[in-house]
Amino acid sequence: IAGIVVSSGIPAYAKTWNIADGDITVKGASDESGNYNNVKQGEKDFEKDEGETVITGESDKNTVTIDTSEGNVDVTFDDLKIDISGKKEGDGSGKTEVDGSGKTEGNVSDETEGDVSGDSPVDAGKAAVTVQGDHDAAIELDGANELKSGSCNAGLEKNGNESSGKLTIKDDNDTKGSLTAEGGEDGAGIGGGYESGAGNIEITGGTVEAVGGEGAAGIGGGVYGPGRDIEISGGKVSATGGSYSGDPRHGAGAWSEIDPDAPPSNPNHIIISGDAEVEAKAGASTGGETAAIGGGIVGEIPNDALSDDDHKVTGGSLTRYDPDGKKMEDYSYDRRTPSQPEQPDKPEQPDKPE
């Protein structure tokens, strides 16, 4: 039995929660024995999970909330697939006409009741995974994980006004675990939702693909939101900003402000280091580019942040593409250090006499 547990890839003593059984909230806690997770699923009360919390399964309606307001949270995603791109906030079933008047059920305020236009908060979707709180969260990637959120939300959402702690995405098996995170319209792939910035994010391993919705960053801010304090120090990471052809102000970081005390060489503190392999593609937007990573005023990883003598690609590699998919040679770098120095070719040896 022990052999089976070890070989499965799921840690011994881990408890596995299936997203198909209902919404899951993982809340950090601590006592005299140390940190642990409290886990709530569906209508059940919180349950102390002293092992490693593993979340798996598939759902087109249920979501995960990681709450670090009272302590750090460590969780493993193992072949977790959530696609709620078609669900609305409220009852989760989309707009429902109540009485023929055009009014909708669900989360409808007095100001928006009856307004079913495309810009209405009534149209806000749900986030597949949301991180909240001022402590730290770590997500271990096992298997193939896919998160796809509804409009106004990030695929893996970490809004700056709701989460000030650090989010670490990692893979103890290097790049064998994967995550694809796709934001809905106006939401980043990983980071902020509508009008929300994001930061304090690090990726240390795994194969990660982050795709921003219209006008949002791949990793960083949602529409009108800045992206700061993002470091990729390991793994294979692809980030794509969402294109937008409307209002030229509509884009990740379009209204962001740069900290006056930040160094001019890297105002948003975006760093690529270690042995990370990063691909970044900007989204096409009227009046500029939508950020692949970050959310600076112009969007993308700002050219001036990576083109002076103090490069912020301190290790690993960065390959950048413009919105047309053309490689930007002047702003792509490869600073990887081979694990072993390259050996010189050995001289050919003469044939031995028979």
CSV table of C-alpha atoms in Angstrom, one decimal:
chain,number,residue,atom,x,y,z
A,1,ILE,CA,0.0,0.0,0.0
A,2,ALA,CA,2.8,2.4,0.9
A,3,GLY,CA,4.4,1.7,-2.5
A,4,ILE,CA,1.1,2.6,-4.2
A,5,VAL,CA,0.8,5.9,-2.3
A,6,VAL,CA,4.3,7.0,-3.1
A,7,SER,CA,4.2,6.0,-6.8
A,8,SER,CA,0.9,7.8,-7.4
A,9,GLY,CA,2.5,11.3,-7.1
A,10,ILE,CA,0.1,12.3,-4.3
A,11,PRO,CA,1.9,12.8,-1.0
A,12,ALA,CA,1.2,10.3,1.8
A,13,TYR,CA,-1.4,11.5,4.3
A,14,ALA,CA,-2.7,14.0,1.8
A,15,LYS,CA,-6.5,14.5,1.6
A,16,THR,CA,-8.0,14.8,-1.8
A,17,TRP,CA,-10.9,17.1,-2.5
A,18,ASN,CA,-12.9,16.8,-5.7
A,19,ILE,CA,-14.2,20.1,-7.2
A,20,ALA,CA,-17.1,18.2,-8.7
A,21,ASP,CA,-18.6,17.9,-5.2
A,22,GLY,CA,-19.0,21.6,-4.7
A,23,ASP,CA,-17.2,24.9,-4.1
A,24,ILE,CA,-14.0,24.6,-2.1
A,25,THR,CA,-12.5,27.2,0.3
A,26,VAL,CA,-9.1,26.6,1.8
A,27,LYS,CA,-8.3,28.8,4.7
A,28,GLY,CA,-5.0,29.1,6.5
A,29,ALA,CA,-4.8,28.6,10.2
A,30,SER,CA,-2.3,27.8,12.9
A,31,ASP,CA,-2.0,26.4,16.4
A,32,GLU,CA,0.7,25.3,18.8
A,33,SER,CA,1.7,22.5,16.3
A,34,GLY,CA,2.1,24.9,13.4
A,35,ASN,CA,0.3,25.9,10.3
A,36,TYR,CA,-2.5,23.8,8.7
A,37,ASN,CA,-5.5,24.3,6.3
A,38,ASN,CA,-9.1,24.5,7.2
A,39,VAL,CA,-11.2,23.2,4.2
A,40,LYS,CA,-14.8,23.8,3.5
A,41,GLN,CA,-16.7,22.2,0.7
A,42,GLY,CA,-20.3,22.9,-0.3
A,43,GLU,CA,-22.6,23.4,2.7
A,44,LYS,CA,-20.3,21.4,5.1
A,45,ASP,CA,-18.5,23.1,8.0
A,46,PHE,CA,-14.7,23.8,7.8
A,47,GLU,CA,-12.6,20.7,8.4
A,48,LYS,CA,-9.1,20.6,9.7
A,49,ASP,CA,-6.8,19.2,7.0
A,50,GLU,CA,-3.5,18.3,8.7
A,51,GLY,CA,-2.0,16.6,5.6
A,52,GLU,CA,-1.3,18.2,2.3
A,53,THR,CA,-4.5,19.6,0.7
A,54,VAL,CA,-4.9,18.2,-2.8
A,55,ILE,CA,-7.7,19.5,-5.1
A,56,THR,CA,-8.6,17.6,-8.3
A,57,GLY,CA,-11.5,16.9,-10.6
A,58,GLU,CA,-13.5,18.8,-13.2
A,59,SER,CA,-16.4,21.3,-12.9
A,60,ASP,CA,-18.2,23.8,-15.1
A,61,LYS,CA,-19.8,25.6,-12.1
A,62,ASN,CA,-17.8,25.2,-8.9
A,63,THR,CA,-14.8,27.3,-7.8
A,64,VAL,CA,-11.9,27.4,-5.4
A,65,THR,CA,-11.1,30.2,-2.9
A,66,ILE,CA,-7.7,30.3,-1.1
A,67,ASP,CA,-8.1,32.5,2.0
A,68,THR,CA,-4.9,33.6,3.7
A,69,SER,CA,-6.4,36.1,6.0
A,70,GLU,CA,-5.5,34.1,9.1
A,71,GLY,CA,-2.5,32.1,7.9
A,72,ASN,CA,-0.4,30.8,5.0
A,73,VAL,CA,-2.0,28.3,2.7
A,74,ASP,CA,-0.2,25.5,0.8
A,75,VAL,CA,-2.3,23.5,-1.7
A,76,THR,CA,-1.7,21.1,-4.6
A,77,PHE,CA,-3.7,21.2,-7.8
A,78,ASP,CA,-3.7,17.7,-9.4
A,79,ASP,CA,-5.4,17.5,-12.8
A,80,LEU,CA,-7.8,20.2,-11.7
A,81,LYS,CA,-10.0,21.5,-14.5
A,82,ILE,CA,-12.5,24.4,-14.0
A,83,ASP,CA,-14.2,26.1,-16.9
A,84,ILE,CA,-16.8,28.7,-15.8
A,85,SER,CA,-16.3,31.0,-18.7
A,86,GLY,CA,-20.0,30.9,-19.4
A,87,LYS,CA,-21.2,31.4,-15.8
A,88,LYS,CA,-22.4,34.7,-14.3
A,89,GLU,CA,-22.0,35.8,-10.7
A,90,GLY,CA,-25.1,35.0,-8.6
A,91,ASP,CA,-26.8,31.7,-9.3
A,92,GLY,CA,-24.2,30.7,-11.9
A,93,SER,CA,-26.6,30.0,-14.7
A,94,GLY,CA,-26.4,33.2,-16.6
A,95,LYS,CA,-28.9,36.0,-17.1
A,96,THR,CA,-32.4,34.9,-16.2
A,97,GLU,CA,-35.3,37.1,-17.0
A,98,VAL,CA,-37.6,37.3,-14.0
A,99,ASP,CA,-40.9,38.9,-15.2
A,100,GLY,CA,-40.5,39.8,-18.8
A,101,SER,CA,-39.2,43.3,-17.8
A,102,GLY,CA,-35.5,42.6,-18.7
A,103,LYS,CA,-34.6,42.4,-15.0
A,104,THR,CA,-32.3,39.6,-14.0
A,105,GLU,CA,-32.0,37.3,-11.0
A,106,GLY,CA,-28.8,36.9,-9.0
A,107,ASN,CA,-26.4,39.6,-7.9
A,108,VAL,CA,-28.2,42.7,-9.0
A,109,SER,CA,-27.8,46.0,-7.3
A,110,ASP,CA,-30.3,48.9,-7.3
A,111,GLU,CA,-28.1,50.8,-9.7
A,112,THR,CA,-27.8,48.0,-12.2
A,113,GLU,CA,-31.1,46.3,-11.9
A,114,GLY,CA,-32.7,46.0,-15.3
A,115,ASP,CA,-29.4,46.9,-17.1
A,116,VAL,CA,-28.3,44.0,-19.2
A,117,SER,CA,-25.9,45.8,-21.4
A,118,GLY,CA,-22.5,44.4,-22.1
A,119,ASP,CA,-20.8,46.9,-19.7
A,120,SER,CA,-23.1,46.2,-16.7
A,121,PRO,CA,-21.7,44.6,-13.6
A,122,VAL,CA,-24.6,42.2,-14.0
A,123,ASP,CA,-22.5,40.6,-16.7
A,124,ALA,CA,-19.6,39.9,-14.3
A,125,GLY,CA,-18.6,36.3,-14.3
A,126,LYS,CA,-16.9,34.1,-11.7
A,127,ALA,CA,-13.2,33.4,-11.1
A,128,ALA,CA,-12.2,29.7,-11.3
A,129,VAL,CA,-9.7,30.2,-8.5
A,130,THR,CA,-9.4,33.3,-6.2
A,131,VAL,CA,-6.6,34.1,-3.8
A,132,GLN,CA,-7.4,36.5,-0.9
A,133,GLY,CA,-5.8,37.7,2.3
A,134,ASP,CA,-2.5,39.2,3.6
A,135,HIS,CA,-0.6,36.0,4.2
A,136,ASP,CA,1.2,33.8,1.6
A,137,ALA,CA,-0.2,31.1,-0.7
A,138,ALA,CA,1.7,28.4,-2.5
A,139,ILE,CA,0.2,26.3,-5.3
A,140,GLU,CA,2.0,23.1,-6.2
A,141,LEU,CA,1.3,21.8,-9.8
A,142,ASP,CA,0.8,18.1,-10.4
A,143,GLY,CA,-0.6,16.8,-13.6
A,144,ALA,CA,-2.4,19.1,-16.1
A,145,ASN,CA,-4.4,21.9,-14.6
A,146,GLU,CA,-6.8,24.2,-16.5
A,147,LEU,CA,-8.6,27.3,-15.2
A,148,LYS,CA,-10.9,29.3,-17.4
A,149,SER,CA,-12.9,32.2,-15.8
A,150,GLY,CA,-15.9,34.3,-16.7
A,151,SER,CA,-15.9,38.0,-17.8
A,152,CYS,CA,-14.2,40.6,-15.5
A,153,ASN,CA,-12.2,37.9,-13.8
A,154,ALA,CA,-8.7,36.4,-14.0
A,155,GLY,CA,-8.2,32.7,-14.6
A,156,LEU,CA,-6.2,32.5,-11.4
A,157,GLU,CA,-7.3,35.7,-9.7
A,158,LYS,CA,-5.2,37.7,-7.2
A,159,ASN,CA,-6.5,41.2,-7.0
A,160,GLY,CA,-4.2,43.7,-5.4
A,161,ASN,CA,-7.0,45.1,-3.2
A,162,GLU,CA,-8.0,41.7,-1.9
A,163,SER,CA,-4.7,39.9,-1.6
A,164,SER,CA,-1.5,41.5,-0.4
A,165,GLY,CA,0.4,38.3,0.5
A,166,LYS,CA,2.7,36.5,-1.9
A,167,LEU,CA,1.4,33.9,-4.4
A,168,THR,CA,4.0,31.3,-5.4
A,169,ILE,CA,3.2,28.9,-8.2
A,170,LYS,CA,5.7,25.9,-8.1
A,171,ASP,CA,6.4,22.4,-9.2
A,172,ASP,CA,8.6,20.2,-7.1
A,173,ASN,CA,9.1,18.0,-10.2
A,174,ASP,CA,10.5,20.9,-12.2
A,175,THR,CA,8.2,21.3,-15.2
A,176,LYS,CA,6.2,18.1,-15.2
A,177,GLY,CA,3.1,19.8,-13.7
A,178,SER,CA,1.3,22.3,-15.8
A,179,LEU,CA,-1.2,25.2,-15.5
A,180,THR,CA,-3.2,26.9,-18.2
A,181,ALA,CA,-5.0,30.0,-16.8
A,182,GLU,CA,-7.3,32.0,-19.1
A,183,GLY,CA,-9.0,35.1,-18.0
A,184,GLY,CA,-12.4,36.2,-19.1
A,185,GLU,CA,-13.0,39.5,-20.9
A,186,ASP,CA,-11.1,42.2,-19.0
A,187,GLY,CA,-9.4,39.7,-16.7
A,188,ALA,CA,-5.7,38.6,-16.6
A,189,GLY,CA,-4.6,35.0,-17.1
A,190,ILE,CA,-2.9,35.2,-13.7
A,191,GLY,CA,-3.5,38.3,-11.6
A,192,GLY,CA,-6.2,41.0,-11.6
A,193,GLY,CA,-9.7,41.2,-12.7
A,194,TYR,CA,-11.6,44.2,-14.1
A,195,GLU,CA,-10.0,47.5,-12.9
A,196,SER,CA,-7.7,45.5,-10.5
A,197,GLY,CA,-4.0,45.5,-10.3
A,198,ALA,CA,-1.9,42.6,-9.2
A,199,GLY,CA,1.5,41.9,-7.7
A,200,ASN,CA,3.6,39.9,-5.3
A,201,ILE,CA,3.5,36.9,-7.7
A,202,GLU,CA,6.4,34.4,-8.2
A,203,ILE,CA,6.6,31.4,-10.5
A,204,THR,CA,9.4,29.0,-9.5
A,205,GLY,CA,8.5,25.9,-11.6
A,206,GLY,CA,6.0,24.1,-13.8
A,207,THR,CA,4.9,24.7,-17.3
A,208,VAL,CA,2.6,27.7,-17.1
A,209,GLU,CA,0.5,29.3,-19.8
A,210,ALA,CA,-1.3,32.5,-18.9
A,211,VAL,CA,-3.7,34.1,-21.4
A,212,GLY,CA,-5.3,37.5,-20.7
A,213,GLY,CA,-8.8,38.4,-21.7
A,214,GLU,CA,-9.5,41.4,-23.9
A,215,GLY,CA,-7.4,44.3,-22.8
A,216,ALA,CA,-5.8,42.4,-19.8
A,217,ALA,CA,-2.3,41.1,-19.1
A,218,GLY,CA,-1.2,37.5,-19.4
A,219,ILE,CA,0.4,37.8,-15.9
A,220,GLY,CA,-0.4,41.0,-14.0
A,221,GLY,CA,-3.1,43.6,-14.2
A,222,GLY,CA,-6.6,43.3,-15.5
A,223,VAL,CA,-8.1,46.1,-17.6
A,224,TYR,CA,-7.0,49.5,-16.1
A,225,GLY,CA,-4.9,47.7,-13.5
A,226,PRO,CA,-1.1,47.8,-13.0
A,227,GLY,CA,1.1,44.8,-12.5
A,228,ARG,CA,4.0,45.0,-10.2
A,229,ASP,CA,6.4,42.8,-8.2
A,230,ILE,CA,6.4,39.8,-10.5
A,231,GLU,CA,9.3,37.4,-10.6
A,232,ILE,CA,9.7,34.3,-12.7
A,233,SER,CA,12.6,32.3,-11.4
A,234,GLY,CA,12.0,28.8,-12.9
A,235,GLY,CA,9.8,26.7,-15.1
A,236,LYS,CA,8.6,27.3,-18.6
A,237,VAL,CA,6.2,30.2,-18.8
A,238,SER,CA,4.2,31.6,-21.7
A,239,ALA,CA,2.3,34.9,-21.2
A,240,THR,CA,0.0,36.5,-23.7
A,241,GLY,CA,-1.8,39.8,-23.4
A,242,GLY,CA,-5.4,40.1,-24.6
A,243,SER,CA,-5.9,42.3,-27.7
A,244,TYR,CA,-8.5,45.1,-27.8
A,245,SER,CA,-9.6,47.4,-30.6
A,246,GLY,CA,-11.8,49.8,-28.7
A,247,ASP,CA,-11.2,52.7,-26.3
A,248,PRO,CA,-7.4,53.4,-26.4
A,249,ARG,CA,-7.4,53.7,-22.6
A,250,HIS,CA,-8.7,50.2,-22.3
A,251,GLY,CA,-5.7,48.0,-21.5
A,252,ALA,CA,-3.7,46.6,-18.7
A,253,GLY,CA,-2.1,49.5,-16.8
A,254,ALA,CA,-3.6,52.2,-19.0
A,255,TRP,CA,-4.3,54.3,-15.9
A,256,SER,CA,-1.6,53.0,-13.7
A,257,GLU,CA,0.8,55.2,-11.7
A,258,ILE,CA,4.5,54.4,-11.3
A,259,ASP,CA,5.8,54.6,-7.8
A,260,PRO,CA,7.9,57.8,-7.7
A,261,ASP,CA,10.6,56.0,-5.5
A,262,ALA,CA,10.9,53.1,-7.9
A,263,PRO,CA,14.1,52.7,-9.9
A,264,PRO,CA,13.6,54.0,-13.5
A,265,SER,CA,15.3,50.9,-14.9
A,266,ASN,CA,12.4,48.7,-13.7
A,267,PRO,CA,9.6,50.7,-12.3
A,268,ASN,CA,7.2,47.8,-12.0
A,269,HIS,CA,9.8,45.5,-10.5
A,270,ILE,CA,9.4,42.6,-13.0
A,271,ILE,CA,12.3,40.2,-12.9
A,272,ILE,CA,13.2,37.0,-14.8
A,273,SER,CA,15.9,35.0,-13.0
A,274,GLY,CA,17.3,31.5,-12.3
A,275,ASP,CA,16.7,29.0,-15.1
A,276,ALA,CA,13.2,30.3,-16.2
A,277,GLU,CA,12.3,30.1,-19.8
A,278,VAL,CA,9.8,32.8,-20.6
A,279,GLU,CA,7.9,33.7,-23.7
A,280,ALA,CA,5.9,37.0,-23.7
A,281,LYS,CA,3.5,38.2,-26.4
A,282,ALA,CA,1.9,41.6,-26.2
A,283,GLY,CA,-1.7,42.0,-27.2
A,284,ALA,CA,-2.7,44.5,-29.9
A,285,SER,CA,-4.6,47.5,-28.5
A,286,THR,CA,-5.7,50.8,-29.9
A,287,GLY,CA,-3.0,53.3,-28.8
A,288,GLY,CA,-0.5,50.8,-27.5
A,289,GLU,CA,0.1,47.2,-26.5
A,290,THR,CA,-1.6,45.1,-23.8
A,291,ALA,CA,0.8,43.7,-21.3
A,292,ALA,CA,2.1,40.2,-21.6
A,293,ILE,CA,3.6,40.5,-18.2
A,294,GLY,CA,3.0,43.4,-15.9
A,295,GLY,CA,0.8,46.4,-16.8
A,296,GLY,CA,3.0,49.4,-17.3
A,297,ILE,CA,1.5,52.5,-18.8
A,298,VAL,CA,2.5,51.4,-22.3
A,299,GLY,CA,2.0,47.8,-21.5
A,300,GLU,CA,4.1,44.6,-22.0
A,301,ILE,CA,7.4,44.3,-20.2
A,302,PRO,CA,8.4,48.0,-20.7
A,303,ASN,CA,11.2,48.2,-23.3
A,304,ASP,CA,13.1,50.7,-21.2
A,305,ALA,CA,13.0,48.4,-18.2
A,306,LEU,CA,15.0,45.7,-20.0
A,307,SER,CA,17.1,47.6,-22.5
A,308,ASP,CA,19.6,49.6,-20.3
A,309,ASP,CA,22.8,48.3,-18.8
A,310,ASP,CA,21.0,47.1,-15.7
A,311,HIS,CA,18.9,44.3,-17.3
A,312,LYS,CA,16.2,42.8,-15.2
A,313,VAL,CA,16.6,39.5,-17.0
A,314,THR,CA,19.3,38.3,-14.5
A,315,GLY,CA,19.0,34.7,-15.5
A,316,GLY,CA,17.1,32.3,-17.7
A,317,SER,CA,15.7,33.4,-21.0
A,318,LEU,CA,13.1,35.8,-22.3
A,319,THR,CA,11.7,35.6,-25.8
A,320,ARG,CA,9.4,38.5,-26.7
A,321,TYR,CA,6.9,38.8,-29.5
A,322,ASP,CA,5.0,41.7,-30.9
A,323,PRO,CA,1.2,41.5,-31.4
A,324,ASP,CA,1.8,40.1,-34.9
A,325,GLY,CA,3.8,37.2,-33.5
A,326,LYS,CA,7.2,38.6,-34.7
A,327,LYS,CA,10.1,37.9,-32.4
A,328,MET,CA,11.6,41.1,-31.0
A,329,GLU,CA,15.3,40.4,-31.3
A,330,ASP,CA,16.4,43.6,-29.5
A,331,TYR,CA,14.4,42.8,-26.4
A,332,SER,CA,15.0,39.0,-26.1
A,333,TYR,CA,17.7,37.6,-23.9
A,334,ASP,CA,19.2,34.3,-23.0
A,335,ARG,CA,21.1,34.3,-19.8
A,336,ARG,CA,20.8,30.7,-18.9
A,337,THR,CA,23.9,29.1,-17.3
A,338,PRO,CA,24.3,25.5,-18.4
A,339,SER,CA,24.2,23.0,-15.5
A,340,GLN,CA,27.6,21.7,-16.7
A,341,PRO,CA,30.3,23.6,-18.7
A,342,GLU,CA,30.4,22.6,-22.3
A,343,GLN,CA,33.3,20.1,-22.9
A,344,PRO,CA,35.7,20.7,-25.8
A,345,ASP,CA,35.6,18.2,-28.7
A,346,LYS,CA,38.1,15.4,-28.2
A,347,PRO,CA,40.6,14.9,-30.9
A,348,GLU,CA,40.0,11.9,-33.2
A,349,GLN,CA,42.0,8.9,-32.2
A,350,PRO,CA,43.9,6.9,-34.9
A,351,ASP,CA,42.5,3.5,-35.7
A,352,LYS,CA,44.0,0.7,-33.8
A,353,PRO,CA,46.1,-1.8,-35.9
A,354,GLU,CA,44.4,-5.1,-36.4
